[in-house]
mmCIF file with all atom_site columns, C-alpha atoms in Angstrom:
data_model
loop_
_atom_site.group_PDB
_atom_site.id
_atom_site.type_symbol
_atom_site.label_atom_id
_atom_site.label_alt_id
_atom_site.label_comp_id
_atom_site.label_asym_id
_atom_site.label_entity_id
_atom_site.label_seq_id
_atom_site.pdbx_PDB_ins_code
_atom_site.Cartn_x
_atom_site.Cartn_y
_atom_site.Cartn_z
_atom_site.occupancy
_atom_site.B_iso_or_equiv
_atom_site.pdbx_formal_charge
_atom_site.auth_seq_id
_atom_site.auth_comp_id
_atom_site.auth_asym_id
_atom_site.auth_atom_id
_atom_site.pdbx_PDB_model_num
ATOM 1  C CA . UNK A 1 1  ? 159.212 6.699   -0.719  1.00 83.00 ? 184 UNK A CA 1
ATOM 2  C CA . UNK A 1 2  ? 161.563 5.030   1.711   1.00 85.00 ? 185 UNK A CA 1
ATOM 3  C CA . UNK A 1 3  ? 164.907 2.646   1.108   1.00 92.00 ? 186 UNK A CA 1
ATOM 4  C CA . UNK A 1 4  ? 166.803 0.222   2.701   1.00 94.00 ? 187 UNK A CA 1
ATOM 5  C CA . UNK A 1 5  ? 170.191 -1.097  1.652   1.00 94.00 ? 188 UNK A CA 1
ATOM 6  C CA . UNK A 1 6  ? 170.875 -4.331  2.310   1.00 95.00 ? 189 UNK A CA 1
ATOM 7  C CA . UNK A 1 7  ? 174.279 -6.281  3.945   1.00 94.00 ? 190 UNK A CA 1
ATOM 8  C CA . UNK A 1 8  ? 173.368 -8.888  2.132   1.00 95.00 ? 191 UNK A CA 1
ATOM 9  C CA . UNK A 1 9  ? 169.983 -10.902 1.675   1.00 93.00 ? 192 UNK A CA 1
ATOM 10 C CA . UNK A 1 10 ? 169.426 -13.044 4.132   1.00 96.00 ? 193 UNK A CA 1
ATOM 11 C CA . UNK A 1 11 ? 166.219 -13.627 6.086   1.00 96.00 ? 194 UNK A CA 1
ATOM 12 C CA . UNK A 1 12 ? 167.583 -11.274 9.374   1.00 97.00 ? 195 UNK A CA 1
ATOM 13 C CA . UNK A 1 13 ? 168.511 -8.473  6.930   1.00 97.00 ? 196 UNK A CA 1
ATOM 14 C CA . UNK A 1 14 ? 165.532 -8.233  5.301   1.00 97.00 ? 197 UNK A CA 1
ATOM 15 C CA . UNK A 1 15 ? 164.001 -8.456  8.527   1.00 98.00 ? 198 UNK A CA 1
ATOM 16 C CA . UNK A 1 16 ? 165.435 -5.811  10.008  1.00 97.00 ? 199 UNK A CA 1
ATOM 17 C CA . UNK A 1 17 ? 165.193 -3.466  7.571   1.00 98.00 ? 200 UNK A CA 1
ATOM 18 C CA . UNK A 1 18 ? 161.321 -4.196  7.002   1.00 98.00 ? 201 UNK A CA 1
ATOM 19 C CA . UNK A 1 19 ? 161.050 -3.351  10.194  1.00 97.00 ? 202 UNK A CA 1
ATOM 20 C CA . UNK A 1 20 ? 162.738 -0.060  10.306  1.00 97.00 ? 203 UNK A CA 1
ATOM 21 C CA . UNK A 1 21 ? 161.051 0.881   6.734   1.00 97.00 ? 204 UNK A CA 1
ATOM 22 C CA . UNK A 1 22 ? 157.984 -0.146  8.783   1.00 97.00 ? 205 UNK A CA 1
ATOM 23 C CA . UNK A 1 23 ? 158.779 1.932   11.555  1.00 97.00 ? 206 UNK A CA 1
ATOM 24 C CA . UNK A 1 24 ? 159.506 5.319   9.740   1.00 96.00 ? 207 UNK A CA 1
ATOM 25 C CA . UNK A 1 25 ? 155.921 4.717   8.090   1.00 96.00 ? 208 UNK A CA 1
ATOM 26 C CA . UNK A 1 26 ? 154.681 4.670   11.422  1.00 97.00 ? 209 UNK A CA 1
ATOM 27 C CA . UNK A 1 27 ? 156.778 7.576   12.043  1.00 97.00 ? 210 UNK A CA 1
ATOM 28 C CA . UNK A 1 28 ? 155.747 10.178  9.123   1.00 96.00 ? 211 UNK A CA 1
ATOM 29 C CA . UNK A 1 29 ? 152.520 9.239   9.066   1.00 96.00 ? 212 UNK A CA 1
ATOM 30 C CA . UNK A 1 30 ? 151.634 9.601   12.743  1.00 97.00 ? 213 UNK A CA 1
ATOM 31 C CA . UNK A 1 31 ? 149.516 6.263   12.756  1.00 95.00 ? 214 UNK A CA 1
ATOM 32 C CA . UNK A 1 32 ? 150.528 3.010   13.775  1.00 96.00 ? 215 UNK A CA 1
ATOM 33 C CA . UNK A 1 33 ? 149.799 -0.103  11.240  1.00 95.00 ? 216 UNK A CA 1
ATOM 34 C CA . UNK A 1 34 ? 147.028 -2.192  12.871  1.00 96.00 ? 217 UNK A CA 1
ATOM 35 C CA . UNK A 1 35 ? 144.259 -4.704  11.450  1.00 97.00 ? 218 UNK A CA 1
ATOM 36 C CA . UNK A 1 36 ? 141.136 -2.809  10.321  1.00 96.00 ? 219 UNK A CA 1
ATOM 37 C CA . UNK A 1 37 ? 137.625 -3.489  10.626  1.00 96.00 ? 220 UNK A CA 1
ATOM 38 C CA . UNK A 1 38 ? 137.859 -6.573  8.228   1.00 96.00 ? 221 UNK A CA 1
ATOM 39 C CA . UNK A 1 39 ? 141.069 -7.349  9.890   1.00 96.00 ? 222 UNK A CA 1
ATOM 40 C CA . UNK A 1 40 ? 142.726 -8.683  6.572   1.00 97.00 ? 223 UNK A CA 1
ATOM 41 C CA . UNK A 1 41 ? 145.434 -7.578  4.626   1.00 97.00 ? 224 UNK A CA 1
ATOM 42 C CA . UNK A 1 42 ? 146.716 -8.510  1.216   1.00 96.00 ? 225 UNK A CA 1
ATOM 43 C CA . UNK A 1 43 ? 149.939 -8.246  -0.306  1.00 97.00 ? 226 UNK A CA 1
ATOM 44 C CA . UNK A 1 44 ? 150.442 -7.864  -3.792  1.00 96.00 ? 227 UNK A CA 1
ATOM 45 C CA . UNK A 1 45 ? 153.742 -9.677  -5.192  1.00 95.00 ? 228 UNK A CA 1
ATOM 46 C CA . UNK A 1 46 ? 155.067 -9.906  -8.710  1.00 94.00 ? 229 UNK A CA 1
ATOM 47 C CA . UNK A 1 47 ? 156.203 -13.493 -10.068 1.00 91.00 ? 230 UNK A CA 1
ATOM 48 C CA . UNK A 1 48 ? 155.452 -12.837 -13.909 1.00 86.00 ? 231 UNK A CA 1
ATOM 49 C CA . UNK A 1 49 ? 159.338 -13.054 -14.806 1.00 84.00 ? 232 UNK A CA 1
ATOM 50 C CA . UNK A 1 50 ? 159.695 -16.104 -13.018 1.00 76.00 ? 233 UNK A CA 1
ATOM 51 C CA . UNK A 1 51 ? 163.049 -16.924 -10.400 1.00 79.00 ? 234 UNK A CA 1
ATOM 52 C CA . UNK A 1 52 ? 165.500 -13.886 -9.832  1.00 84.00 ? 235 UNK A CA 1
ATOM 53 C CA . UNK A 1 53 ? 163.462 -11.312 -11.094 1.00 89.00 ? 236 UNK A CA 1
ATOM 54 C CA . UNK A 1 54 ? 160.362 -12.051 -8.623  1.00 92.00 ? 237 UNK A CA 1
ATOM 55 C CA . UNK A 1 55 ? 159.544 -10.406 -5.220  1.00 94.00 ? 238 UNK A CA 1
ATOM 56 C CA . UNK A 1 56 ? 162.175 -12.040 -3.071  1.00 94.00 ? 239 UNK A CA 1
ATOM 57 C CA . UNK A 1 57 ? 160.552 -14.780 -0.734  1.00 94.00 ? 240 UNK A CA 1
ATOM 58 C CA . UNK A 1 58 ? 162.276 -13.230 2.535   1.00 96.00 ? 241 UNK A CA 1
ATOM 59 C CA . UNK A 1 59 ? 160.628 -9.427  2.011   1.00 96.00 ? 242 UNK A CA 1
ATOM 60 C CA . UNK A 1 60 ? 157.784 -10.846 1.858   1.00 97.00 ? 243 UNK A CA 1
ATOM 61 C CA . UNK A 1 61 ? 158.323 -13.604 4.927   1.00 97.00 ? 244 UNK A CA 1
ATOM 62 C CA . UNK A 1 62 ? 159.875 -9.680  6.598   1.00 98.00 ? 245 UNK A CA 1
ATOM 63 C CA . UNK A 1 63 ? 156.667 -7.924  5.665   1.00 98.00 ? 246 UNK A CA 1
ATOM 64 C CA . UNK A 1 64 ? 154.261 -11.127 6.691   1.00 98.00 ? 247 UNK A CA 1
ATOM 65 C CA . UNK A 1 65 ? 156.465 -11.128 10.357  1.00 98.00 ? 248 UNK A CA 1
ATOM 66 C CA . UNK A 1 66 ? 156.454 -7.193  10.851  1.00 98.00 ? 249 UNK A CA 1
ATOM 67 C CA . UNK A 1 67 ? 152.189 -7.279  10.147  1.00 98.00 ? 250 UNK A CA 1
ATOM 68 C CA . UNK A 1 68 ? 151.887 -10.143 12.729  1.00 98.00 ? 251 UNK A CA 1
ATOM 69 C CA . UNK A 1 69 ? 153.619 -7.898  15.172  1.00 97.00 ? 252 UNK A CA 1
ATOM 70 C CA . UNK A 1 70 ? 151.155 -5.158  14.705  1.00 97.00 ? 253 UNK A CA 1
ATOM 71 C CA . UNK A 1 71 ? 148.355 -7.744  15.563  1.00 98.00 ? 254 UNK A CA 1
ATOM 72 C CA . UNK A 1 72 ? 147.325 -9.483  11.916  1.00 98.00 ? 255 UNK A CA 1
ATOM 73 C CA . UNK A 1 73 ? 146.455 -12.794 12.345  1.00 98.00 ? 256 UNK A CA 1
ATOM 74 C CA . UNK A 1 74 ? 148.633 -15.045 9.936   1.00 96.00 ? 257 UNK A CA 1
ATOM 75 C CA . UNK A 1 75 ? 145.577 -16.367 8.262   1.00 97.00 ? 258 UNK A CA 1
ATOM 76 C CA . UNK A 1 76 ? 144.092 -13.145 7.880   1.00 98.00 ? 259 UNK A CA 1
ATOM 77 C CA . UNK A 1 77 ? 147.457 -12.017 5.369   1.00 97.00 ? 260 UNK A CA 1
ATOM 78 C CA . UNK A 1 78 ? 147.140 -13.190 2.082   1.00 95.00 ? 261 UNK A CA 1
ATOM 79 C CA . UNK A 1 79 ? 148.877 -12.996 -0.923  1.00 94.00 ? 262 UNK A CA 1
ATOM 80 C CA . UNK A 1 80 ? 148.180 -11.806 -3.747  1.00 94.00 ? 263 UNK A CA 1
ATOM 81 C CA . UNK A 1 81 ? 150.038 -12.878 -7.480  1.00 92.00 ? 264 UNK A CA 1
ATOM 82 C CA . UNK A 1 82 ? 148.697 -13.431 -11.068 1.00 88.00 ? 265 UNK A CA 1
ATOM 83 C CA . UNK A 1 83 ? 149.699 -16.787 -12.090 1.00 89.00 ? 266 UNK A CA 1
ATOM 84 C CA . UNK A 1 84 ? 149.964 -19.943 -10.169 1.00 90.00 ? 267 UNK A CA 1
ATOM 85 C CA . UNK A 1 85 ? 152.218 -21.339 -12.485 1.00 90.00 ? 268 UNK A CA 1
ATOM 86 C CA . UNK A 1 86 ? 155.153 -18.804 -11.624 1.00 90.00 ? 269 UNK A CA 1
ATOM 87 C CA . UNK A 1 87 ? 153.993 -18.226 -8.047  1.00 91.00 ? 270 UNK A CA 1
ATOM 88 C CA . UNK A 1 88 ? 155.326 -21.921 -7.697  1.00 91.00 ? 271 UNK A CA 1
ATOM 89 C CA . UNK A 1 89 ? 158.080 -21.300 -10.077 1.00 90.00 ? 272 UNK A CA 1
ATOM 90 C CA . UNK A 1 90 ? 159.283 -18.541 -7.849  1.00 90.00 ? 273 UNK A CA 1
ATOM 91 C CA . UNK A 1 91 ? 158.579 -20.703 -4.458  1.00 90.00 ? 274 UNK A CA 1
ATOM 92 C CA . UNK A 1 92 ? 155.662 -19.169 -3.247  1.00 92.00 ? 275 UNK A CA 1
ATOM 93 C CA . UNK A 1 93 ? 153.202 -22.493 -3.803  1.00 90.00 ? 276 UNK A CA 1
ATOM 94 C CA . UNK A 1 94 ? 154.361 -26.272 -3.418  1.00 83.00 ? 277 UNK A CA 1
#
């Protein structure tokens, strides 16, 4: 399992650890992240208790930028979340 602490959580500091979380993946597990055969990824978030308590919108923006660089297509990441209700609630859908 790896960690980052944050300096605070804004959109850069999420990016930049993302990517170095990313990176020691990479790192340990001797093989780069890179679209496979379906070329598709999902990601799974959690909205089910709603604002505050949700995946935070700019780990997952982090995540979504740190894939493209490896070569995923934006259309071809997708999320993935239980209810539509609180994926708006927590700003994922207008």
């Amino acid at each position: 399992m790896w960690e980052a602490r944050l300096a605070d959580f804004s959109d850069a500091s999420y990016a930049r650890q993302v990517e170095t979380l990313v990176q020691k993946f990479e790192a340990a597990s001797g093989r780069k992240l890179a679209p496979g055969p379906k070329k598709k990824v999902g990601l799974k978030i959690y909205t089910d208790s709603g604002p505050g308590l949700a995946t935070p919108v700019p780990l997952v923006k982090a995540l979504i930028a740190s894939l493209e660089k490896r070569g995923f297509a934006h259309t071809d990441i997708f999320l993935v979340g239980l209810n539509a209700l609180r994926l708006r609630m927590t700003g994922y859908l207008q």
